[in-house]
XYZ file of C-alpha atoms in Angstrom:
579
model
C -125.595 -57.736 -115.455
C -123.086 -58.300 -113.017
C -120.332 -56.086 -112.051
C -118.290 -55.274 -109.078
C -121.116 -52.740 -107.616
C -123.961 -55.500 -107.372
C -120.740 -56.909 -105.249
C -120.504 -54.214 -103.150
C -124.679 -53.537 -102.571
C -124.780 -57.716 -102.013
C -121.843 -57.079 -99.687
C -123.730 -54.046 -98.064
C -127.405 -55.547 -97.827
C -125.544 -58.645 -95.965
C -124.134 -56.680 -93.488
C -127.539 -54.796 -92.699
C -129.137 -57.740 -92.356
C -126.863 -59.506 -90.152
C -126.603 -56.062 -87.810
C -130.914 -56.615 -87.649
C -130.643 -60.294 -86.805
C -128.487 -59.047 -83.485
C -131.154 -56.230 -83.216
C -133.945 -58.512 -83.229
C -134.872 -60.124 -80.180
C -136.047 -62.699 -81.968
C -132.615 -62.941 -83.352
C -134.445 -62.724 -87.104
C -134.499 -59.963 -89.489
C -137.034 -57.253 -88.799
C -139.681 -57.190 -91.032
C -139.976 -53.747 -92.493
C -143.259 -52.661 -94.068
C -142.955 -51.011 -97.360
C -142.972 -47.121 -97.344
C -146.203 -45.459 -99.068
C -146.804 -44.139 -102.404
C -146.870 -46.653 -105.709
C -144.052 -49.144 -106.279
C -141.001 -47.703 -107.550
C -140.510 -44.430 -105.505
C -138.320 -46.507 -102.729
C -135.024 -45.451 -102.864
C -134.005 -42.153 -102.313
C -137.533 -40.712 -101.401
C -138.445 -38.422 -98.906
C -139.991 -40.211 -95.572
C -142.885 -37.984 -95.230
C -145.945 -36.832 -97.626
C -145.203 -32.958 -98.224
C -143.272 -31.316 -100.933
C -140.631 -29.166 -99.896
C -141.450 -26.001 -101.433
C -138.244 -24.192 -100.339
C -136.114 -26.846 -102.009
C -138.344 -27.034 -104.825
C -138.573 -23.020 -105.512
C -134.576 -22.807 -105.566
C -134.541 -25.484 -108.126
C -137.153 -23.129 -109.927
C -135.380 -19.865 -110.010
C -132.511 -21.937 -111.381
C -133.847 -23.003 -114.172
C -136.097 -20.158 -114.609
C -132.589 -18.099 -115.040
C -131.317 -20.857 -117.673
C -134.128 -20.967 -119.611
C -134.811 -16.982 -120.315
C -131.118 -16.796 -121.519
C -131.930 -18.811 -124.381
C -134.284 -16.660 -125.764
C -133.682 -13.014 -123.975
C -130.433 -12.498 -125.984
C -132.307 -12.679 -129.841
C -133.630 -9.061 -129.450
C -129.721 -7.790 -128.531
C -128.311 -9.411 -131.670
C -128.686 -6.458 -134.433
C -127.200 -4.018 -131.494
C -123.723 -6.897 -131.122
C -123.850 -6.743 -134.881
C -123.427 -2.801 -135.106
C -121.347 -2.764 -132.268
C -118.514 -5.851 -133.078
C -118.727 -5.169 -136.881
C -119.853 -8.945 -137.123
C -122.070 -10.297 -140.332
C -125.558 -11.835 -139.550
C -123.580 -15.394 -140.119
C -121.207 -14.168 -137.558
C -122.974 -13.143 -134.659
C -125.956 -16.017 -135.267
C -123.246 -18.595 -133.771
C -124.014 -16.620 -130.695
C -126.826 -18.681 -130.276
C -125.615 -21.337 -132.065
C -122.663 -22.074 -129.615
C -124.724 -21.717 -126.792
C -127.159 -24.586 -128.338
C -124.479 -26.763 -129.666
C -122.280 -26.844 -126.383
C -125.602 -27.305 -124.164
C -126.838 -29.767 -126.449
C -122.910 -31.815 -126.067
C -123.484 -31.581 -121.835
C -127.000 -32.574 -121.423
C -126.251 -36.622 -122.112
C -123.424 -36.621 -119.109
C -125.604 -34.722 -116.629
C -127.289 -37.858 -115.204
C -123.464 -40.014 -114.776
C -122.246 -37.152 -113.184
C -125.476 -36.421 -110.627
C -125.238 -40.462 -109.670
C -121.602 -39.962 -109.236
C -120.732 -37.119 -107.436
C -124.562 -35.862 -106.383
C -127.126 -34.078 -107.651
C -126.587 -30.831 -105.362
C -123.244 -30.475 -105.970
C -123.593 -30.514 -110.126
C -126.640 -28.151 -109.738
C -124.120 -25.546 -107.982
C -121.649 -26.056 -109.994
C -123.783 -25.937 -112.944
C -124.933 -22.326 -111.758
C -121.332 -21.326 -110.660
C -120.009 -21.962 -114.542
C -123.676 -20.330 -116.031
C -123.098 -17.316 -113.535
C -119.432 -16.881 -114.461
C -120.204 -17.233 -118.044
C -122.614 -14.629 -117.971
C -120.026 -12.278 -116.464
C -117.555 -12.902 -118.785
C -120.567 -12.592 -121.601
C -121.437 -8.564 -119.852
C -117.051 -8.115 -120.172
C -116.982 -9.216 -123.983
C -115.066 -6.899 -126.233
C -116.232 -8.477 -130.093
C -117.851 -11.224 -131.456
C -115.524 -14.094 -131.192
C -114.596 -13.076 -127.346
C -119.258 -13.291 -126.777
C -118.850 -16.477 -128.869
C -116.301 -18.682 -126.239
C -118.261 -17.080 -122.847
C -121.247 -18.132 -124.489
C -120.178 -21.753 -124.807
C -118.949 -21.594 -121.005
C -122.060 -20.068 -120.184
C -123.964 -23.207 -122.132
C -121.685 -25.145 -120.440
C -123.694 -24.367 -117.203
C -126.890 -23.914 -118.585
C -127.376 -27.177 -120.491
C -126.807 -28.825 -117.150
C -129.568 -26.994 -115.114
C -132.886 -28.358 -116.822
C -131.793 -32.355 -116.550
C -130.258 -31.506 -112.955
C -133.109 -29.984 -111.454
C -135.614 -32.781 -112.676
C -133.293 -35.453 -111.372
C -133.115 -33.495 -107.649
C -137.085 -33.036 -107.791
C -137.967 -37.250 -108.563
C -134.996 -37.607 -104.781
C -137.005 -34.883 -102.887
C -140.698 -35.133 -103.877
C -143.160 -38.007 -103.144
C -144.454 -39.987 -105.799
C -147.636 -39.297 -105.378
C -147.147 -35.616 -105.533
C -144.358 -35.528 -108.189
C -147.031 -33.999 -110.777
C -147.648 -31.000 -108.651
C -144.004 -30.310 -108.016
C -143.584 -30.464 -111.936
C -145.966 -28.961 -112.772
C -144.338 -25.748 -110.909
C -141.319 -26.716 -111.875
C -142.665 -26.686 -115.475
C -143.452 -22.540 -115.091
C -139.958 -21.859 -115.288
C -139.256 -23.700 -118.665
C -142.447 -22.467 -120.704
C -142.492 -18.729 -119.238
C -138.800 -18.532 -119.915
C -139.032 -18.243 -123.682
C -141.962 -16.011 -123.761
C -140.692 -13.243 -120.730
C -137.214 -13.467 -122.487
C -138.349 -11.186 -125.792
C -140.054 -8.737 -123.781
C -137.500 -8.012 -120.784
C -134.191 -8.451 -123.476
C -135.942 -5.848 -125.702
C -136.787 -3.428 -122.310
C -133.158 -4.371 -120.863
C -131.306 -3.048 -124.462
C -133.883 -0.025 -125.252
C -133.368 1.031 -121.328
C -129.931 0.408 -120.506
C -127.743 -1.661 -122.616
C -127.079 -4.889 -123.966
C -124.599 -5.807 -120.734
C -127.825 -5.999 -118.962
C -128.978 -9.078 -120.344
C -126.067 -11.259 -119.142
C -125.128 -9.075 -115.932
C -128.571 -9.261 -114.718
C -127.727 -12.909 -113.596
C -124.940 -12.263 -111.473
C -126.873 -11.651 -108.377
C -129.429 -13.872 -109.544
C -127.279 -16.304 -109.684
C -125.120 -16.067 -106.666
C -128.599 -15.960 -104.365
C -129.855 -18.833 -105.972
C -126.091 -20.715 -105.214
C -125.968 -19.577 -101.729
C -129.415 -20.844 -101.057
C -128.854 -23.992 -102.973
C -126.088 -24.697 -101.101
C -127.512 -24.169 -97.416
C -131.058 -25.502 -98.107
C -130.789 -28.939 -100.530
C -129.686 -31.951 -99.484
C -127.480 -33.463 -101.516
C -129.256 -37.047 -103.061
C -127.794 -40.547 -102.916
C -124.045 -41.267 -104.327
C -123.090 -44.043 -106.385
C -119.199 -43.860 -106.093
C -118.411 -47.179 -107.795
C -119.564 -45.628 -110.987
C -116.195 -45.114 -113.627
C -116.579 -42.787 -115.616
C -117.600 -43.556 -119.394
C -114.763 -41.430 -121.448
C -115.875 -43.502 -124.780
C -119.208 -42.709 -124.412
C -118.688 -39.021 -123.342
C -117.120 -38.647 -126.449
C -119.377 -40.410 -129.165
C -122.301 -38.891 -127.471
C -121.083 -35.348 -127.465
C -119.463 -35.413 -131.014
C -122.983 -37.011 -132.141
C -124.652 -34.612 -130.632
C -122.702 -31.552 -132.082
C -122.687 -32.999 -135.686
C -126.383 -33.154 -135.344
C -127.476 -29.770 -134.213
C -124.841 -28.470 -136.243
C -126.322 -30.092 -139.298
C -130.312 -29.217 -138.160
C -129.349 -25.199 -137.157
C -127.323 -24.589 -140.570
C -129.290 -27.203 -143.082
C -131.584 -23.860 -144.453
C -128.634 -21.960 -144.585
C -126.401 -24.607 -146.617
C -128.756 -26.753 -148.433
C -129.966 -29.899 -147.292
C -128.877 -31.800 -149.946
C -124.876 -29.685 -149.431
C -122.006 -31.615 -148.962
C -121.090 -30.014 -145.462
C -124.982 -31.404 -143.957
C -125.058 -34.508 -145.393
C -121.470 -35.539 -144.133
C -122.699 -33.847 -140.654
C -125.814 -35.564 -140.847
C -124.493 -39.219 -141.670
C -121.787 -38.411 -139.206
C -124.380 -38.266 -136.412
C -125.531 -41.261 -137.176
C -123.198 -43.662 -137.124
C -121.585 -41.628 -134.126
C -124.961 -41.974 -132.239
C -125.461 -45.724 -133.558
C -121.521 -46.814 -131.814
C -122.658 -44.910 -128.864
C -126.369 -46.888 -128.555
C -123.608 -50.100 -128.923
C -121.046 -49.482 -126.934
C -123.723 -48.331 -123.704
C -125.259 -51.520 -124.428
C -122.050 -53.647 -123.322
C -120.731 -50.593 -121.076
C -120.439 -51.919 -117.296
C -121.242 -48.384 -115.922
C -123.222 -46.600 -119.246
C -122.834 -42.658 -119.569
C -126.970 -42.952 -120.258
C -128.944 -46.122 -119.974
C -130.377 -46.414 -122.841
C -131.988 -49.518 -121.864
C -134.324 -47.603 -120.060
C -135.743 -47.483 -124.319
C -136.784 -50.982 -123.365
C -139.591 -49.271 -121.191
C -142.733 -48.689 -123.993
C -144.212 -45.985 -122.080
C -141.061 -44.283 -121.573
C -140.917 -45.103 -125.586
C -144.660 -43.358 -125.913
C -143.953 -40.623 -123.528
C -140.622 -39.015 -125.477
C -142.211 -40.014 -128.929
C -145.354 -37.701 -128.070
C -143.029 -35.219 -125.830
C -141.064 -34.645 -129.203
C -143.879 -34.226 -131.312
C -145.785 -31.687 -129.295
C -142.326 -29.816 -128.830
C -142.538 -29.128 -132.647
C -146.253 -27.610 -131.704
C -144.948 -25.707 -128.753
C -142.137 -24.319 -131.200
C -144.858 -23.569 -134.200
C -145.521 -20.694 -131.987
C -142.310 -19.622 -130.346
C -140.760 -19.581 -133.772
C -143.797 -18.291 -136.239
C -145.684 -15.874 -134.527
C -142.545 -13.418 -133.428
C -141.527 -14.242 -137.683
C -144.976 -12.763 -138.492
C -145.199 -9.809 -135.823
C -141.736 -8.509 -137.267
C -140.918 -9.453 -140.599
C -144.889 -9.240 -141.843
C -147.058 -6.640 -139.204
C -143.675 -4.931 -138.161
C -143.922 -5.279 -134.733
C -140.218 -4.472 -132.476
C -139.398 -7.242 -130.591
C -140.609 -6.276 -127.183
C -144.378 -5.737 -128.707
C -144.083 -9.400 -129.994
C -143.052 -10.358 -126.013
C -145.750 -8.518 -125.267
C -148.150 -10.619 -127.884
C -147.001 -13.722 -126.871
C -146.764 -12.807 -122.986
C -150.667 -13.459 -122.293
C -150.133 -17.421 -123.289
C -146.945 -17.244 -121.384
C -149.225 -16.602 -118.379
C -151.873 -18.815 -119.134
C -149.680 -21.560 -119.371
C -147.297 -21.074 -115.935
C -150.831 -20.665 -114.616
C -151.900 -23.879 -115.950
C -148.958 -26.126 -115.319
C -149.683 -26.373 -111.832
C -153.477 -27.377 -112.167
C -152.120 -30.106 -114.565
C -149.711 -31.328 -111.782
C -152.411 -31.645 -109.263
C -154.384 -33.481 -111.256
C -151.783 -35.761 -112.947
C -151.267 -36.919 -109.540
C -154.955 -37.880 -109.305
C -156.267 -38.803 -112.485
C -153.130 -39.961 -114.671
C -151.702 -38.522 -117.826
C -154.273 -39.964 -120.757
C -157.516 -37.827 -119.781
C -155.213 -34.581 -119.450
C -153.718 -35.352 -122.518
C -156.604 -35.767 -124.782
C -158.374 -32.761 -123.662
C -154.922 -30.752 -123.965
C -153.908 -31.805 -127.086
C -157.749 -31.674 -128.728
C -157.447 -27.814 -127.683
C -153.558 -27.642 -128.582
C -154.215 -29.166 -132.303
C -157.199 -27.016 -133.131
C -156.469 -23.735 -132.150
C -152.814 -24.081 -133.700
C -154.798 -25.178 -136.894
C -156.627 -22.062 -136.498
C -154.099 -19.799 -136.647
C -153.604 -20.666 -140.285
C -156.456 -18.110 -140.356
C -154.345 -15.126 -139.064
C -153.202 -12.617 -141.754
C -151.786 -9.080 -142.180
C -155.370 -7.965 -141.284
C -155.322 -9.640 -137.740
C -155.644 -7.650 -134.727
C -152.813 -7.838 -132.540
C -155.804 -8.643 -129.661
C -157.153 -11.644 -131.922
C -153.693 -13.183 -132.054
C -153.373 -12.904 -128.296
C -157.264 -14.690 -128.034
C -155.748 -17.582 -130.224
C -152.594 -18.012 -128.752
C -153.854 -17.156 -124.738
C -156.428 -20.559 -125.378
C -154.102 -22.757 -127.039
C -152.234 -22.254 -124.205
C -154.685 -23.576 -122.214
C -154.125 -26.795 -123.818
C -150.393 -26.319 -124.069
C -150.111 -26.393 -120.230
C -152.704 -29.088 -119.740
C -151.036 -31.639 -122.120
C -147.065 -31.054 -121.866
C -146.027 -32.064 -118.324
C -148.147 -35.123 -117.791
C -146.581 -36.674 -121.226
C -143.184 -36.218 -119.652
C -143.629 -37.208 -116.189
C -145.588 -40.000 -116.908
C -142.802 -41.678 -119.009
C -140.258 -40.787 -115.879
C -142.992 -41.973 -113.259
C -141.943 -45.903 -115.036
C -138.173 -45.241 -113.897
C -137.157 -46.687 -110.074
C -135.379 -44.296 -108.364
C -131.855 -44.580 -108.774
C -131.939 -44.379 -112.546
C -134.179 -41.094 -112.548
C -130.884 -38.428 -113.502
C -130.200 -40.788 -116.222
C -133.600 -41.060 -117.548
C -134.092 -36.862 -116.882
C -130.803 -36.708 -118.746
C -132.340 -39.025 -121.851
C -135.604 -36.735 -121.295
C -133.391 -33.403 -121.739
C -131.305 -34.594 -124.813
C -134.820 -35.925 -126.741
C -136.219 -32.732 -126.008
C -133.282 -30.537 -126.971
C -132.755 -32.598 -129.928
C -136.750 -32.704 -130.989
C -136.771 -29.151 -130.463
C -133.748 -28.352 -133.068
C -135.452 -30.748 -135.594
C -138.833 -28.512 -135.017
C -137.648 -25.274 -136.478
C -135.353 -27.276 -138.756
C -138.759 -28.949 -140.321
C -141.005 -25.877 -139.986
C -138.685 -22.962 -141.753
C -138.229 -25.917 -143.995
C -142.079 -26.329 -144.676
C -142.681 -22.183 -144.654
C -139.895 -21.481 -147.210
C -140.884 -23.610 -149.419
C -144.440 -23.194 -148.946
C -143.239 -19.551 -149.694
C -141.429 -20.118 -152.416
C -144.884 -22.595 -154.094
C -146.929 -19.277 -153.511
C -145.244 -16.878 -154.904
C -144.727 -18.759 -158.546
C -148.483 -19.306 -158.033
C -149.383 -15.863 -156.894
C -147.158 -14.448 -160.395
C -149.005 -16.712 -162.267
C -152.603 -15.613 -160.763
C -151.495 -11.654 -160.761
C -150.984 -10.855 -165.062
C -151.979 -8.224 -167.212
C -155.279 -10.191 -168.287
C -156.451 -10.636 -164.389
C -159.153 -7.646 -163.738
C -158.491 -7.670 -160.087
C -154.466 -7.022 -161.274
C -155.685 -4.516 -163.791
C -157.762 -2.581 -161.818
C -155.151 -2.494 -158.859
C -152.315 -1.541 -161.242
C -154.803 1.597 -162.007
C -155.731 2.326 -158.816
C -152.044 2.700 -157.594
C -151.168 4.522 -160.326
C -153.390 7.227 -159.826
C -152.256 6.930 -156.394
C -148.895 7.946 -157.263
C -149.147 9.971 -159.952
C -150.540 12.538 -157.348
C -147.140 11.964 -155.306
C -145.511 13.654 -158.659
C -144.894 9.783 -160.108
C -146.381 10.067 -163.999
C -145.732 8.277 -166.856
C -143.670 5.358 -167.079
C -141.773 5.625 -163.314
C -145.802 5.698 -162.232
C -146.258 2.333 -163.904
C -143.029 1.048 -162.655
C -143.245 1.965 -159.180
C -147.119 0.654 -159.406
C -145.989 -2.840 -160.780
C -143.185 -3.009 -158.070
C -145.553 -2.286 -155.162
C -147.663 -5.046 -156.257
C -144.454 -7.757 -156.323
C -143.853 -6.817 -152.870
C -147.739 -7.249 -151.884
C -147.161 -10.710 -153.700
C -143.543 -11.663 -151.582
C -145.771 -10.291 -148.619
C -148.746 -12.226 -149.073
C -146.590 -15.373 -150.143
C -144.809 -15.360 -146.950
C -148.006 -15.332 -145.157
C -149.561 -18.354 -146.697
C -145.974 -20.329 -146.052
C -146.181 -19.189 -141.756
C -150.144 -20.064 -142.633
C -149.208 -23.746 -143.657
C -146.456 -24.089 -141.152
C -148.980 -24.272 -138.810
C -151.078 -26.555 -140.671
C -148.452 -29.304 -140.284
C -147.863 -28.130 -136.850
C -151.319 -28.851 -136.177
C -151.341 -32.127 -137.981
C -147.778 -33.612 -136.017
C -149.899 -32.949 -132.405
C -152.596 -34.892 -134.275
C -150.394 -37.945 -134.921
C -149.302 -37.898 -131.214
C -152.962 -38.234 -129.796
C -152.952 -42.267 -130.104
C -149.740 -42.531 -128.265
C -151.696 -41.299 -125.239
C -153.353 -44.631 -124.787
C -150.150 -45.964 -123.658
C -149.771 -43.130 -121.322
C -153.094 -44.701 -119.114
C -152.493 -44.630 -115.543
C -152.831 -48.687 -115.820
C -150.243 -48.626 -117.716
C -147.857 -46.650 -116.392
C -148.266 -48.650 -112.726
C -147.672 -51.745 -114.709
C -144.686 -51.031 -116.655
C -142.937 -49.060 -113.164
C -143.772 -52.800 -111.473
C -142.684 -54.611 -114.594
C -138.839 -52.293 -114.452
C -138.675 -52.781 -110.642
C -138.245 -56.083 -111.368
C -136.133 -56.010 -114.199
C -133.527 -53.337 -112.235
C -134.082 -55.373 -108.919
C -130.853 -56.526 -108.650
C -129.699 -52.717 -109.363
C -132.140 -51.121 -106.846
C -129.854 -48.587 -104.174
C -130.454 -48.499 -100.724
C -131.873 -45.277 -99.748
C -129.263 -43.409 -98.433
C -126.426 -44.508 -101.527
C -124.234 -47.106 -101.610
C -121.014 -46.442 -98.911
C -117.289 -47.208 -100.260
C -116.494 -50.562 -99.413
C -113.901 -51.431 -97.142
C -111.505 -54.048 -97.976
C -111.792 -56.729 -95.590
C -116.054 -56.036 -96.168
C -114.789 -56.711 -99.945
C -112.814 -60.028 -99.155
C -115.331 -60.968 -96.881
């Protein structure tokens, strides 16, 4: 492709060569030898072998703080709801702004890292999150939470992509796995701490505590970010893409939109269907028009790449079986074993440890032994023992459920970093906050489509047992006969005789049906959780550490014309232009 910046780097490369020639006593261009590490990690990486754990623990508490907010403000909900007089379809937009506008940001994060820096958009990303969270602690009824929420999402949805991006400028290549791999404890403890210290904040103190908790959070984390990173290479040639901001942001909305509300409205509604086919022809004109763009929002040529391909097809499908448990188990603790939602944090805080403990292991030996071994072993573990907790009932012990979920975890943080870095490991350097921004959105996107396709497959899993379970329980079963008895006798010494005996007999055994019914639909949910990790094990193959060096050579080549010196591209001058 040629455009005015391969001008300018031509134009730049020139000029350092002719400043060697007069360097060289030999009056001929120094011969540099390449710096180590595999092919691809040349521009913009660090000139020595360590990781910069200072830099790389800001970037951590960042999107530590990020993360937790998406799932510490559930437990607050019924307390807004009391307190702004709002309807549960009122106050759930709460959450769904926050998604939707995060969700609209993510696919501009990398243009605007390459563009202006990735320091500089991670503090401002965590000035807007930090203000919005303010404004969030000040709100004064539903509507007022509903607009600082979107500023605060605003911030947030930038964080995740960001922070990737900053870590593939700062860390070696052949170290990146262990530097993700900590990075990684952040985004999977997030989610699981969130229930447990949002339920502690509002029982203790109030509901303000949940947002104002990351003011100061936040401003240590910008102060430090702004002394201690260094801000990565600029490309500021780049114009930005208005078209494709907005086709990939309206696409984006109509599409979350459509999988957060399709339960509510009917799949088959008017309203989803228009929202769904709206997506996608908003989403197809946006694939076209970055295709002919000079200077693309997202490059989705990077889709070109098969292992990039492989590594967001499997990253998407083992989201839905990282979500089977985020989004079931705290469904059964409350609605079925009646568990408040800080016991269910609790429940699910074991795995949360397990996995932030695994992550790193995974890193270190990513870097080592390559994502295909890791992911095997990960993903054998992460597919049976979510297949086992189809087994779980009313009759589980809250212990056994933390057993189950504690050693799928195990596999969990084994399997889930090395499928993503190994995809991003393919991309040279100067494209990495694009392809961490096309990482994000997949993810984001994969993850709304999860609990989209799993309450879909529960309720009507639910619905299938219960017109089964009717059928089973009738006045000629013995086992229905005998119960109706039993209970009957049960309340009759509770002062219910006759006729309100048999009634209130025969309506305690519709709810045992509704109760057991809902069981068996979270009990097959996880059967087809189990069986989409399955389906992702062959696209390991093409995760092989052969393969990934191969492909990163073969899209060197193809972006060598692209490739950024290390330290950016400088504004040309313009007699250097003329020249």
């Amino acid at each position: 492709m040629t455009s005015s910046y391969n001008a300018e780097e031509k134009n730049h490369m020139n000029n350092q060569n002719n400043q060697e020639s007069k360097d060289s006593p030999s009056g001929a261009p120094e011969k540099h030898s390449p710096p180590p590490g595999p092919p691809g990690g040349t521009p913009g990486q660090p000139d020595n072998d360590n990781i910069p754990w200072g830099a790389l623990l800001i970037l951590v508490l960042g999107a530590f703080m990020a993360i937790l907010d998406t799932s510490i403000v559930n437990v607050a909900l019924p307390k807004m709801m009391v307190i702004f007089g709002a309807s549960a379809d009122e106050i759930q937009w709460i959450l769904t702004g926050y998604m939707l506008t995060s969700g609209m940001v993510i696919p501009m994060t990398g243009f605007l890292g390459d563009r202006y820096g990735n320091k500089l958009m991670y503090i401002w990303s965590l000035i807007i999150f930090t203000i919005g969270s303010a404004l969030c602690g000040l709100a004064w009824s539903n509507n007022s939470m509903i607009a600082f929420r979107v500023i605060q999402a605003i911030g947030g949805g930038m964080v995740m992509p960001v922070t990737m991006a900053i870590i593939y400028r700062i860390v070696p290549m052949r170290k990146i796995g262990t530097a993700l791999g900590v990075w990684g404890i952040g985004a999977i403890m997030g989610p699981a701490i969130g229930p447990t210290l949002g339920g502690y904040l509002v029982d203790k103190f109030s509901w303000h505590w949940i947002f104002t908790i990351n003011i100061p959070v936040g401003i240590l984390t910008i102060i430090l970010a702004y002394v201690l990173l260094k801000e990565t290479p600029l490309m500021p040639h780049l114009k930005i893409d208005i078209p494709g901001m907005i086709l990939s942001s309206s696409g984006c909305f109509c599409l979350l939109l459509a999988l957060s509300k399709g339960q509510d409205e009917g799949w088959t509604s008017e309203y989803i269907v228009t929202l769904l086919v709206l997506s996608f022809f908003l989403i197809l004109l946006f694939i076209l028009w970055e295709l002919q763009c000079e200077h693309p929002l997202l490059e989705v040529r990077l889709l070109k790449n098969k292992v990039i391909v492989a590594s967001l097809l499997s990253t998407s499908l083992v989201t839905v079986g990282l979500f089977s448990a985020v989004f079931l188990v705290p469904i059964y603790a409350q609605n079925l074993m009646g568990y408040t939602p800080m016991q269910t944090g609790l429940m699910m805080m074991p795995a949360a440890l397990v996995t932030g403990f695994m992550m790193p292991i995974s890193g270190k030996l990513f870097d080592k032994y390559g994502a295909l071994p890791l992911g095997l072993v990960g993903l054998t573990i992460l597919a049976v023992l979510t297949y086992q907790m189809k087994y779980i009932s009313t009759d589980t012990t809250f212990t056994h459920v933390q057993v189950l979920l504690s050693i799928r975890a195990i596999g969990l943080g084994l399997a889930m970093m090395p499928l993503t870095t190994a995809g991003m490991n393919t991309v040279p350097r100067f494209l990495v906050s694009r392809a961490s921004a096309l990482n994000n959105v997949v993810r984001q996107i994969s993850g709304s489509m999860g609990i989209a396709y799993l309450t879909y497959v529960m309720l009507q899993r639910q619905t299938y047992h219960t017109v089964w379970l009717k059928e089973a329980v009738n006045v000629s079963s013995p086992g229905a006969a005998l119960t109706q008895k039993t209970l009957v006798s049960y309340l009759a010494g509770m002062g219910y005789t006759g006729e309100a005996g048999n009634q209130a007999a025969l309506s305690i055994m519709s709810s045992m049906v509704t109760k057991q019914a809902y069981m068996n639909g979270i009990q097959d949910a996880f059967i087809v959780s189990a069986l989409l990790v399955v389906i992702s094990l062959p696209l390991l193959f093409m995760l092989s550490k052969k393969q990934v060096d191969q492909q990163r050579d073969i899209e060197n080549n193809r972006y060598a014309h692209q490739a950024v010196p290390p330290h950016g591209l400088p504004a040309a001058k313009p007699e250097t232009a003329k020249a």
